[in-house]
Structures are given as structure tokens and as C-alpha cells.
């Protein structure tokens, strides 16, 4: 049974800008896999999105502010000429051409609009509980349209009072893009948007203490934050490698002995962790959010007391105990496009059956 699917991207950045973080990769991966399975897919995203052969409808308008920068009680901010509002006005106009709309935005408007649409809408909620308005509107849709709220992991859904109403999709990616590397160099790695919620200063501190060089990959989203870290740790053995396209990232990441993951907040299911495992690179991560479900303690990495730099330093000493093949194996078993495609397609079918 083939379906016509309309994918609504995140309004905080155009696809390929890196501003959308992991959800950009998640959307592209699911779109690629649904196309491979014979479904029709159209992606709606802010203008200047990079399509790399995916069918994209670009929408103009002002970007939405990132939800993680808001307080729990902030009201919803909708800018004049909001790209989010323009995207959903487009969806309203074309909805009759589609069997299912899949919303990838962590925003109030798409959830509020759900009952106004004739075409069913599946919401892939990409983060844990952040604001009261989002919690409230997600719960409302979860109650009114059972089974339409998808999340990535258990620790993420556990941040909501309605965890039992969330469908766990885990995550996945195109493993063929990631080469397994069995013989790494001497460096450690850190990958992600360079912003306060990502806690990169702890990884830099661990590099300074251990003297092991740290390669840093990702978009410098918060420049003052990054500059302060460089001032605070002038002699830390770090090298900023930039925001690399996936192919170059995996090439360099694979050469690393381990990936340090230092989230300050509940990361739902960080793609970087899956990418690292796919390259055979063990994870050293705070026991927080999706990482707590991803890391197989002592087998594919180590979980560390949150915010403990000493814990990172201690775990780094044990990196050589990890069999890098086991990391790749975990990715192939759980995070292949095939495995994610099965989970996602089953979610879509269930919604369409109703
Ligand atoms: N903030 N308002 C808003 N909308 C999003 O879709 C959004 C966000 N912050 C982060 C984000 N999406 C993604 O980077 C994560 O969900 C992965």
C-alpha cells in the first residue's frame, strides 16, 4: 500500500543549515526511506533549504525562535510573516493531495491546527518537555487523536505526563554513509551545535586534564559562548573542525577513539551518538536523556554521572576495553534505515487505519 506523504520541516532553519539540528537529518532519512519503499513524499521547509534530490517546497517567511531558548512559561511568539504560519497555510491548501501529513516541528501552531485539518497529521516530537504551552497542546492532540504523537525514546517521553500516549520510534540513518573504522588515531571527538545546552566546556576540560587531543565538529551557534570557552581553556588540546557535511564528518569521526557527549538537557535521541556507533566509535556520555538508552554500558561505551568532568576523565581511561565492532553492530541492529523505516511505516499505517 503506497501513500502520499507531506513532511512539514522545522521552522527554525532551512534544511541543511544545521540550525534544525538532528531533526534535519531525521526528516531527510525518513523521507529517503519512504521514497525507497515506493511512497510519494513532498517536504515543506523554509526557503534556501538544500534539497539534495529530495522533493522540497520552499516557503518564505521569518524563522521561529528555538524552543530550547524559551522559559517554561513563555507565551508563544509568532513573528510577522512567520515561516511556520506560511508553511501550514500551504499545507492547508494542498492537504487533499496527501494521505498523511507528518509534522517535524516542535512548535505550538501545527499541534493547535490539527483538528482544523481534514488530512490526518502525525507529529514527531523531537525533544522532551520544555515549555508548558507545548506540553499542554501535545497532550490535547494525544488525547483527541490517539497514536498520532511519535517520540524518539523512553527517557524523552518520560519527561511528559502523557508518556504512555507516545509512540516510541527510536531513530535511524543511512548506515551506508558511515564507514566502520577499526584502527583509530589518538584523538577524542565532540560533535554538535556549539550552544550552552550542549555543555562542550566539559569535554574541553576533560581534554585538558587527560592531555588527549579533542576534535570538535559542529555549527558554532552561540559565538560568545564558544569564545569564552576558548578564553577559559587557552592551552586545551582542542581543534575546531567546522560544521562538516555528513560524509566528511563520518570520515574524521571514525578516526577518533571515542565520542564525548555532554548534554546539559534531556536530548531525546542524539543523532551524533548513532553516527558515532555506526563508525565504530564508542560513546562516553552523561547519563541523561536518550544517551542513557543508547549506550550499552561497557559494551558500546560508558555512562557517566551528569556534569561530572572527573567521570568523563575516568571513563576515557577505559576506552580501549570497548570492542569497536560491537558499536557498529548495535547501529546495524537498531538504527539502520531499514529498521527505522519499519518502525515509522508501521506508525503511519496505524494512524491511516483509524
Ligand atoms: N525549536 N521552535 C522550535 N521548533 C523546532 O522545530 C525545533 C526547535 N528547537 C530545536 C529543534 N527543533 C531541533 O534541533 C531538535 O528538535 C533536534
mmCIF file of C-alpha atoms and ligand atoms in Angstrom:
data_model
loop_
_atom_site.group_PDB
_atom_site.id
_atom_site.type_symbol
_atom_site.label_atom_id
_atom_site.label_comp_id
_atom_site.label_asym_id
_atom_site.label_seq_id
_atom_site.Cartn_x
_atom_site.Cartn_y
_atom_site.Cartn_z
ATOM 1 C CA UNK A 1 0.000 0.000 0.000
ATOM 2 C CA UNK A 2 1.645 3.253 -1.119
ATOM 3 C CA UNK A 3 0.783 6.587 0.447
ATOM 4 C CA UNK A 4 1.177 10.272 -0.376
ATOM 5 C CA UNK A 5 3.111 11.872 2.493
ATOM 6 C CA UNK A 6 3.581 15.588 3.228
ATOM 7 C CA UNK A 7 6.592 16.269 5.511
ATOM 8 C CA UNK A 8 6.497 19.587 7.407
ATOM 9 C CA UNK A 9 10.008 20.554 8.459
ATOM 10 C CA UNK A 10 11.245 22.601 11.438
ATOM 11 C CA UNK A 11 10.719 26.381 11.095
ATOM 12 C CA UNK A 12 13.913 27.340 12.948
ATOM 13 C CA UNK A 13 16.199 26.950 9.971
ATOM 14 C CA UNK A 14 16.313 25.845 6.359
ATOM 15 C CA UNK A 15 17.152 22.194 5.733
ATOM 16 C CA UNK A 16 20.924 21.858 5.540
ATOM 17 C CA UNK A 17 21.649 24.944 7.627
ATOM 18 C CA UNK A 18 22.427 22.909 10.741
ATOM 19 C CA UNK A 19 20.127 25.199 12.748
ATOM 20 C CA UNK A 20 17.481 22.488 12.762
ATOM 21 C CA UNK A 21 19.935 20.155 14.491
ATOM 22 C CA UNK A 22 19.155 16.456 14.467
ATOM 23 C CA UNK A 23 15.657 16.893 13.132
ATOM 24 C CA UNK A 24 17.041 17.900 9.714
ATOM 25 C CA UNK A 25 18.824 14.551 9.421
ATOM 26 C CA UNK A 26 15.853 12.626 10.829
ATOM 27 C CA UNK A 27 13.471 14.195 8.319
ATOM 28 C CA UNK A 28 15.783 13.553 5.342
ATOM 29 C CA UNK A 29 16.408 9.960 6.425
ATOM 30 C CA UNK A 30 12.732 9.128 6.851
ATOM 31 C CA UNK A 31 11.902 10.852 3.542
ATOM 32 C CA UNK A 32 14.651 8.891 1.733
ATOM 33 C CA UNK A 33 13.434 5.613 3.213
ATOM 34 C CA UNK A 34 9.746 6.247 2.458
ATOM 35 C CA UNK A 35 10.630 7.103 -1.170
ATOM 36 C CA UNK A 36 12.664 3.874 -1.395
ATOM 37 C CA UNK A 37 9.611 1.967 -0.187
ATOM 38 C CA UNK A 38 7.542 3.455 -3.005
ATOM 39 C CA UNK A 39 5.627 6.145 -1.113
ATOM 40 C CA UNK A 40 5.272 9.667 -2.527
ATOM 41 C CA UNK A 41 6.946 12.351 -0.384
ATOM 42 C CA UNK A 42 6.906 16.162 -0.528
ATOM 43 C CA UNK A 43 8.877 18.192 2.035
ATOM 44 C CA UNK A 44 7.763 21.683 3.067
ATOM 45 C CA UNK A 45 10.654 23.716 4.531
ATOM 46 C CA UNK A 46 11.884 27.318 4.966
ATOM 47 C CA UNK A 47 13.394 28.815 1.811
ATOM 48 C CA UNK A 48 17.038 28.212 0.874
ATOM 49 C CA UNK A 49 16.684 24.608 2.045
ATOM 50 C CA UNK A 50 19.152 22.252 0.394
ATOM 51 C CA UNK A 51 17.213 19.526 -1.345
ATOM 52 C CA UNK A 52 19.945 17.041 -2.363
ATOM 53 C CA UNK A 53 17.453 15.350 -4.653
ATOM 54 C CA UNK A 54 14.560 15.320 -2.123
ATOM 55 C CA UNK A 55 11.303 16.969 -3.365
ATOM 56 C CA UNK A 56 11.159 20.244 -1.409
ATOM 57 C CA UNK A 57 8.617 23.073 -1.463
ATOM 58 C CA UNK A 58 10.424 26.154 -0.106
ATOM 59 C CA UNK A 59 8.372 28.633 1.912
ATOM 60 C CA UNK A 60 9.421 32.242 2.639
ATOM 61 C CA UNK A 61 9.000 33.974 5.999
ATOM 62 C CA UNK A 62 10.618 34.753 9.330
ATOM 63 C CA UNK A 63 12.165 31.819 11.245
ATOM 64 C CA UNK A 64 10.740 30.666 14.565
ATOM 65 C CA UNK A 65 12.871 31.040 17.702
ATOM 66 C CA UNK A 66 14.329 27.773 19.084
ATOM 67 C CA UNK A 67 12.088 26.322 21.784
ATOM 68 C CA UNK A 68 15.060 25.381 23.997
ATOM 69 C CA UNK A 69 15.853 29.105 24.423
ATOM 70 C CA UNK A 70 12.458 29.738 25.998
ATOM 71 C CA UNK A 71 11.357 29.536 29.622
ATOM 72 C CA UNK A 72 8.674 27.081 30.700
ATOM 73 C CA UNK A 73 6.083 29.821 30.988
ATOM 74 C CA UNK A 74 6.934 31.892 27.882
ATOM 75 C CA UNK A 75 3.931 32.678 25.685
ATOM 76 C CA UNK A 76 4.035 31.534 22.048
ATOM 77 C CA UNK A 77 5.861 34.025 19.853
ATOM 78 C CA UNK A 78 4.697 34.160 16.240
ATOM 79 C CA UNK A 79 6.690 36.769 14.243
ATOM 80 C CA UNK A 80 5.137 38.893 11.489
ATOM 81 C CA UNK A 81 5.252 36.904 8.204
ATOM 82 C CA UNK A 82 6.026 33.741 10.192
ATOM 83 C CA UNK A 83 7.500 30.954 8.052
ATOM 84 C CA UNK A 84 5.750 28.479 10.366
ATOM 85 C CA UNK A 85 2.361 30.042 9.668
ATOM 86 C CA UNK A 86 3.145 30.258 5.919
ATOM 87 C CA UNK A 87 4.207 26.570 5.835
ATOM 88 C CA UNK A 88 0.950 25.471 7.428
ATOM 89 C CA UNK A 89 -1.140 27.715 5.218
ATOM 90 C CA UNK A 90 0.471 25.909 2.271
ATOM 91 C CA UNK A 91 -0.311 22.549 3.932
ATOM 92 C CA UNK A 92 -3.940 23.621 4.356
ATOM 93 C CA UNK A 93 -4.181 24.430 0.634
ATOM 94 C CA UNK A 94 -2.674 21.150 -0.617
ATOM 95 C CA UNK A 95 -3.823 18.730 2.094
ATOM 96 C CA UNK A 96 -6.369 16.981 -0.184
ATOM 97 C CA UNK A 97 -3.467 15.676 -2.331
ATOM 98 C CA UNK A 98 -1.992 13.737 0.616
ATOM 99 C CA UNK A 99 -2.987 10.760 2.752
ATOM 100 C CA UNK A 100 -0.927 11.858 5.756
ATOM 101 C CA UNK A 101 0.883 14.978 6.954
ATOM 102 C CA UNK A 102 3.948 14.387 9.179
ATOM 103 C CA UNK A 103 4.942 17.322 11.383
ATOM 104 C CA UNK A 104 8.605 17.513 12.426
ATOM 105 C CA UNK A 105 8.360 20.914 14.159
ATOM 106 C CA UNK A 106 8.493 21.267 17.904
ATOM 107 C CA UNK A 107 6.004 24.131 17.810
ATOM 108 C CA UNK A 108 2.576 25.002 19.112
ATOM 109 C CA UNK A 109 0.890 26.008 15.829
ATOM 110 C CA UNK A 110 0.948 22.642 13.966
ATOM 111 C CA UNK A 111 -0.484 20.902 17.014
ATOM 112 C CA UNK A 112 -3.155 23.562 17.535
ATOM 113 C CA UNK A 113 -4.157 23.349 13.831
ATOM 114 C CA UNK A 114 -4.523 19.541 13.837
ATOM 115 C CA UNK A 115 -8.307 19.448 14.435
ATOM 116 C CA UNK A 116 -8.783 22.086 11.692
ATOM 117 C CA UNK A 117 -7.313 19.753 9.030
ATOM 118 C CA UNK A 118 -9.157 17.021 7.137
ATOM 119 C CA UNK A 119 -5.963 15.100 6.338
ATOM 120 C CA UNK A 120 -4.615 13.230 9.395
ATOM 121 C CA UNK A 121 -1.429 14.625 10.937
ATOM 122 C CA UNK A 122 1.327 12.580 12.640
ATOM 123 C CA UNK A 123 3.575 14.606 14.972
ATOM 124 C CA UNK A 124 7.181 13.512 15.511
ATOM 125 C CA UNK A 125 8.053 15.297 18.746
ATOM 126 C CA UNK A 126 11.831 15.723 18.635
ATOM 127 C CA UNK A 127 12.582 16.919 22.191
ATOM 128 C CA UNK A 128 11.465 16.287 25.750
ATOM 129 C CA UNK A 129 9.266 18.583 27.834
ATOM 130 C CA UNK A 130 10.469 22.185 27.511
ATOM 131 C CA UNK A 131 7.525 24.569 27.929
ATOM 132 C CA UNK A 132 4.065 24.439 29.496
ATOM 133 C CA UNK A 133 2.323 25.571 26.282
ATOM 134 C CA UNK A 134 3.922 22.734 24.279
ATOM 135 C CA UNK A 135 3.188 20.120 26.970
ATOM 136 C CA UNK A 136 -0.415 21.216 27.092
ATOM 137 C CA UNK A 137 -1.059 21.264 23.349
ATOM 138 C CA UNK A 138 0.777 17.948 22.740
ATOM 139 C CA UNK A 139 -1.325 16.292 25.447
ATOM 140 C CA UNK A 140 -4.505 17.700 23.887
ATOM 141 C CA UNK A 141 -3.621 16.182 20.486
ATOM 142 C CA UNK A 142 -2.526 12.908 22.142
ATOM 143 C CA UNK A 143 -5.982 12.657 23.758
ATOM 144 C CA UNK A 144 -8.021 13.804 20.760
ATOM 145 C CA UNK A 145 -6.025 11.856 18.131
ATOM 146 C CA UNK A 146 -4.644 8.765 19.918
ATOM 147 C CA UNK A 147 -1.489 7.273 18.406
ATOM 148 C CA UNK A 148 -0.501 10.382 16.430
ATOM 149 C CA UNK A 149 2.243 11.548 18.833
ATOM 150 C CA UNK A 150 5.597 9.973 17.972
ATOM 151 C CA UNK A 151 8.760 10.375 20.044
ATOM 152 C CA UNK A 152 12.303 9.031 19.753
ATOM 153 C CA UNK A 153 12.955 7.441 23.125
ATOM 154 C CA UNK A 154 11.691 6.382 26.546
ATOM 155 C CA UNK A 155 13.668 8.946 28.562
ATOM 156 C CA UNK A 156 12.286 11.658 26.276
ATOM 157 C CA UNK A 157 8.650 10.555 26.618
ATOM 158 C CA UNK A 158 9.126 10.131 30.381
ATOM 159 C CA UNK A 159 9.539 13.924 30.618
ATOM 160 C CA UNK A 160 5.853 14.239 29.622
ATOM 161 C CA UNK A 161 2.949 13.338 31.932
ATOM 162 C CA UNK A 162 1.337 11.593 28.942
ATOM 163 C CA UNK A 163 4.348 9.308 28.209
ATOM 164 C CA UNK A 164 2.001 6.321 27.841
ATOM 165 C CA UNK A 165 0.307 8.052 24.891
ATOM 166 C CA UNK A 166 3.576 8.466 22.950
ATOM 167 C CA UNK A 167 4.719 6.061 20.237
ATOM 168 C CA UNK A 168 8.474 5.307 20.515
ATOM 169 C CA UNK A 169 10.156 5.458 17.093
ATOM 170 C CA UNK A 170 13.822 5.418 18.232
ATOM 171 C CA UNK A 171 15.755 6.873 15.261
ATOM 172 C CA UNK A 172 17.917 5.735 12.383
ATOM 173 C CA UNK A 173 20.037 6.731 9.441
ATOM 174 C CA UNK A 174 21.624 5.581 6.215
ATOM 175 C CA UNK A 175 24.430 3.361 7.549
ATOM 176 C CA UNK A 176 25.975 3.020 4.098
ATOM 177 C CA UNK A 177 27.181 6.616 4.503
ATOM 178 C CA UNK A 178 29.198 5.653 7.609
ATOM 179 C CA UNK A 179 32.406 3.656 7.229
ATOM 180 C CA UNK A 180 33.414 1.409 10.137
ATOM 181 C CA UNK A 181 36.947 2.230 11.356
ATOM 182 C CA UNK A 182 38.685 -0.428 13.442
ATOM 183 C CA UNK A 183 42.070 1.316 13.913
ATOM 184 C CA UNK A 184 41.530 4.863 15.267
ATOM 185 C CA UNK A 185 44.081 7.597 15.876
ATOM 186 C CA UNK A 186 44.696 9.090 19.328
ATOM 187 C CA UNK A 187 42.025 11.830 19.335
ATOM 188 C CA UNK A 188 38.678 12.124 21.065
ATOM 189 C CA UNK A 189 35.696 13.779 19.378
ATOM 190 C CA UNK A 190 32.826 16.093 20.256
ATOM 191 C CA UNK A 191 30.025 16.685 17.732
ATOM 192 C CA UNK A 192 27.027 19.029 17.925
ATOM 193 C CA UNK A 193 25.667 22.533 17.753
ATOM 194 C CA UNK A 194 28.025 24.659 19.871
ATOM 195 C CA UNK A 195 25.498 26.149 22.300
ATOM 196 C CA UNK A 196 25.184 26.204 26.104
ATOM 197 C CA UNK A 197 22.710 23.320 26.320
ATOM 198 C CA UNK A 198 25.354 21.059 24.759
ATOM 199 C CA UNK A 199 27.915 21.508 27.553
ATOM 200 C CA UNK A 200 31.025 21.398 25.343
ATOM 201 C CA UNK A 201 33.114 23.112 28.062
ATOM 202 C CA UNK A 202 33.152 19.829 29.987
ATOM 203 C CA UNK A 203 34.620 17.967 27.002
ATOM 204 C CA UNK A 204 37.274 20.684 26.633
ATOM 205 C CA UNK A 205 38.075 20.427 30.348
ATOM 206 C CA UNK A 206 38.422 16.630 30.037
ATOM 207 C CA UNK A 207 40.782 17.089 27.072
ATOM 208 C CA UNK A 208 42.905 19.498 29.126
ATOM 209 C CA UNK A 209 43.082 17.116 32.110
ATOM 210 C CA UNK A 210 43.843 13.975 30.069
ATOM 211 C CA UNK A 211 46.038 15.771 27.520
ATOM 212 C CA UNK A 212 44.244 13.776 24.813
ATOM 213 C CA UNK A 213 43.530 15.941 21.744
ATOM 214 C CA UNK A 214 39.831 16.680 21.157
ATOM 215 C CA UNK A 215 38.440 17.277 17.671
ATOM 216 C CA UNK A 216 35.303 19.444 17.683
ATOM 217 C CA UNK A 217 32.723 19.284 14.878
ATOM 218 C CA UNK A 218 29.552 21.330 14.500
ATOM 219 C CA UNK A 219 27.942 24.692 13.880
ATOM 220 C CA UNK A 220 29.083 27.468 16.242
ATOM 221 C CA UNK A 221 25.589 28.632 17.056
ATOM 222 C CA UNK A 222 26.466 30.723 20.118
ATOM 223 C CA UNK A 223 29.677 32.630 19.309
ATOM 224 C CA UNK A 224 30.172 34.398 22.679
ATOM 225 C CA UNK A 225 29.719 31.050 24.450
ATOM 226 C CA UNK A 226 32.420 29.459 22.219
ATOM 227 C CA UNK A 227 34.792 32.408 22.583
ATOM 228 C CA UNK A 228 34.509 32.242 26.376
ATOM 229 C CA UNK A 229 35.444 28.554 26.334
ATOM 230 C CA UNK A 230 38.482 29.310 24.172
ATOM 231 C CA UNK A 231 39.493 32.038 26.655
ATOM 232 C CA UNK A 232 38.876 29.800 29.708
ATOM 233 C CA UNK A 233 40.928 26.923 28.268
ATOM 234 C CA UNK A 234 43.682 28.599 26.203
ATOM 235 C CA UNK A 235 46.011 25.593 26.303
ATOM 236 C CA UNK A 236 43.482 22.747 25.994
ATOM 237 C CA UNK A 237 44.478 20.383 23.124
ATOM 238 C CA UNK A 238 41.379 21.134 21.008
ATOM 239 C CA UNK A 239 40.934 21.544 17.271
ATOM 240 C CA UNK A 240 37.719 23.019 15.802
ATOM 241 C CA UNK A 241 36.993 21.183 12.526
ATOM 242 C CA UNK A 242 33.874 23.163 11.489
ATOM 243 C CA UNK A 243 30.368 22.068 10.510
ATOM 244 C CA UNK A 244 31.155 19.292 8.023
ATOM 245 C CA UNK A 245 28.757 17.534 5.635
ATOM 246 C CA UNK A 246 27.949 14.018 6.844
ATOM 247 C CA UNK A 247 30.413 12.308 4.503
ATOM 248 C CA UNK A 248 33.413 14.317 5.726
ATOM 249 C CA UNK A 249 32.218 14.206 9.342
ATOM 250 C CA UNK A 250 31.985 10.420 9.411
ATOM 251 C CA UNK A 251 35.413 10.154 7.771
ATOM 252 C CA UNK A 252 37.052 12.168 10.564
ATOM 253 C CA UNK A 253 34.830 10.930 13.396
ATOM 254 C CA UNK A 254 35.682 7.315 12.570
ATOM 255 C CA UNK A 255 39.369 8.045 13.215
ATOM 256 C CA UNK A 256 38.585 9.016 16.822
ATOM 257 C CA UNK A 257 38.991 6.788 19.890
ATOM 258 C CA UNK A 258 35.741 7.893 21.471
ATOM 259 C CA UNK A 259 32.939 10.480 21.307
ATOM 260 C CA UNK A 260 32.277 12.650 24.373
ATOM 261 C CA UNK A 261 28.582 13.548 24.741
ATOM 262 C CA UNK A 262 27.944 16.212 27.375
ATOM 263 C CA UNK A 263 24.285 17.335 27.216
ATOM 264 C CA UNK A 264 23.036 19.782 29.823
ATOM 265 C CA UNK A 265 19.464 18.957 28.907
ATOM 266 C CA UNK A 266 17.382 15.895 28.029
ATOM 267 C CA UNK A 267 18.483 15.143 24.472
ATOM 268 C CA UNK A 268 15.747 12.983 23.007
ATOM 269 C CA UNK A 269 17.877 10.709 20.839
ATOM 270 C CA UNK A 270 21.030 12.460 19.635
ATOM 271 C CA UNK A 271 21.830 11.522 16.037
ATOM 272 C CA UNK A 272 25.516 12.114 16.710
ATOM 273 C CA UNK A 273 25.512 9.110 19.057
ATOM 274 C CA UNK A 274 24.073 6.862 16.349
ATOM 275 C CA UNK A 275 26.526 8.218 13.777
ATOM 276 C CA UNK A 276 29.406 7.561 16.162
ATOM 277 C CA UNK A 277 28.355 3.948 16.781
ATOM 278 C CA UNK A 278 27.972 3.465 13.016
ATOM 279 C CA UNK A 279 31.643 4.435 12.597
ATOM 280 C CA UNK A 280 32.659 2.059 15.417
ATOM 281 C CA UNK A 281 33.403 4.929 17.812
ATOM 282 C CA UNK A 282 32.493 4.211 21.473
ATOM 283 C CA UNK A 283 30.380 6.727 23.432
ATOM 284 C CA UNK A 284 31.282 8.399 26.705
ATOM 285 C CA UNK A 285 28.185 10.264 27.793
ATOM 286 C CA UNK A 286 26.408 11.812 30.734
ATOM 287 C CA UNK A 287 23.627 9.527 31.942
ATOM 288 C CA UNK A 288 20.978 11.909 30.638
ATOM 289 C CA UNK A 289 18.221 11.702 28.049
ATOM 290 C CA UNK A 290 18.360 9.364 25.067
ATOM 291 C CA UNK A 291 22.026 8.502 25.648
ATOM 292 C CA UNK A 292 21.000 6.545 28.758
ATOM 293 C CA UNK A 293 19.038 4.218 26.446
ATOM 294 C CA UNK A 294 21.584 4.160 23.608
ATOM 295 C CA UNK A 295 24.847 3.389 25.441
ATOM 296 C CA UNK A 296 25.223 -0.314 26.262
ATOM 297 C CA UNK A 297 27.374 0.151 29.390
ATOM 298 C CA UNK A 298 30.847 -1.334 28.979
ATOM 299 C CA UNK A 299 29.884 -2.792 25.603
ATOM 300 C CA UNK A 300 29.480 0.220 23.296
ATOM 301 C CA UNK A 301 30.508 2.945 25.711
ATOM 302 C CA UNK A 302 30.255 4.316 29.232
ATOM 303 C CA UNK A 303 27.604 6.354 31.024
ATOM 304 C CA UNK A 304 28.906 8.989 33.424
ATOM 305 C CA UNK A 305 27.428 10.938 36.349
ATOM 306 C CA UNK A 306 25.828 14.002 34.686
ATOM 307 C CA UNK A 307 28.051 17.122 34.642
ATOM 308 C CA UNK A 308 30.990 15.208 36.153
ATOM 309 C CA UNK A 309 34.204 16.044 34.281
ATOM 310 C CA UNK A 310 36.048 13.614 36.552
ATOM 311 C CA UNK A 311 33.600 10.955 35.401
ATOM 312 C CA UNK A 312 34.474 11.704 31.777
ATOM 313 C CA UNK A 313 38.195 11.527 32.597
ATOM 314 C CA UNK A 314 37.774 8.180 34.382
ATOM 315 C CA UNK A 315 35.755 6.676 31.513
ATOM 316 C CA UNK A 316 38.306 7.817 28.932
ATOM 317 C CA UNK A 317 40.873 5.542 30.630
ATOM 318 C CA UNK A 318 38.694 2.523 29.828
ATOM 319 C CA UNK A 319 38.012 3.285 26.158
ATOM 320 C CA UNK A 320 40.298 0.512 24.917
ATOM 321 C CA UNK A 321 38.110 -2.082 26.687
ATOM 322 C CA UNK A 322 35.378 -1.451 24.121
ATOM 323 C CA UNK A 323 35.175 -3.635 21.000
ATOM 324 C CA UNK A 324 34.561 -1.145 18.190
ATOM 325 C CA UNK A 325 32.842 -3.852 16.129
ATOM 326 C CA UNK A 326 30.156 -4.069 18.854
ATOM 327 C CA UNK A 327 29.426 -0.368 18.284
ATOM 328 C CA UNK A 328 28.880 -0.886 14.572
ATOM 329 C CA UNK A 329 26.782 -3.975 15.297
ATOM 330 C CA UNK A 330 24.422 -2.013 17.579
ATOM 331 C CA UNK A 331 23.903 0.554 14.824
ATOM 332 C CA UNK A 332 23.131 -2.143 12.240
ATOM 333 C CA UNK A 333 20.671 -3.921 14.503
ATOM 334 C CA UNK A 334 18.730 -0.899 15.784
ATOM 335 C CA UNK A 335 19.474 2.210 13.732
ATOM 336 C CA UNK A 336 19.532 1.167 10.100
ATOM 337 C CA UNK A 337 17.212 2.965 7.654
ATOM 338 C CA UNK A 338 15.510 -0.391 7.266
ATOM 339 C CA UNK A 339 14.812 -0.768 10.992
ATOM 340 C CA UNK A 340 13.696 2.863 11.333
ATOM 341 C CA UNK A 341 11.619 2.580 8.154
ATOM 342 C CA UNK A 342 9.763 -0.432 9.577
ATOM 343 C CA UNK A 343 9.001 1.385 12.831
ATOM 344 C CA UNK A 344 7.932 4.606 11.084
ATOM 345 C CA UNK A 345 5.876 2.934 8.355
ATOM 346 C CA UNK A 346 4.060 0.850 10.978
ATOM 347 C CA UNK A 347 3.261 4.105 12.854
ATOM 348 C CA UNK A 348 1.882 5.714 9.673
ATOM 349 C CA UNK A 349 -0.200 2.633 8.775
ATOM 350 C CA UNK A 350 -1.751 2.539 12.252
ATOM 351 C CA UNK A 351 -2.779 6.207 12.001
ATOM 352 C CA UNK A 352 -4.173 5.745 8.482
ATOM 353 C CA UNK A 353 -6.159 2.697 9.521
ATOM 354 C CA UNK A 354 -8.151 4.826 12.004
HETATM 355 N N1 LIG B 1 12.529 24.936 18.269
HETATM 356 N N2 LIG B 1 10.624 26.268 17.961
HETATM 357 C C1 LIG B 1 11.362 25.178 17.631
HETATM 358 N N3 LIG B 1 10.921 24.361 16.653
HETATM 359 C C2 LIG B 1 11.617 23.254 16.275
HETATM 360 O O1 LIG B 1 11.186 22.521 15.369
HETATM 361 C C3 LIG B 1 12.855 22.973 16.920
HETATM 362 C C4 LIG B 1 13.281 23.848 17.927
HETATM 363 N N4 LIG B 1 14.451 23.613 18.556
HETATM 364 C C5 LIG B 1 15.335 22.518 18.229
HETATM 365 C C6 LIG B 1 14.816 21.672 17.153
HETATM 366 N N5 LIG B 1 13.628 21.891 16.571
HETATM 367 C C7 LIG B 1 15.675 20.536 16.691
HETATM 368 O O2 LIG B 1 17.015 20.973 16.595
HETATM 369 C C8 LIG B 1 15.668 19.416 17.691
HETATM 370 O O3 LIG B 1 14.374 19.010 17.746
HETATM 371 C C9 LIG B 1 16.536 18.291 17.230
#
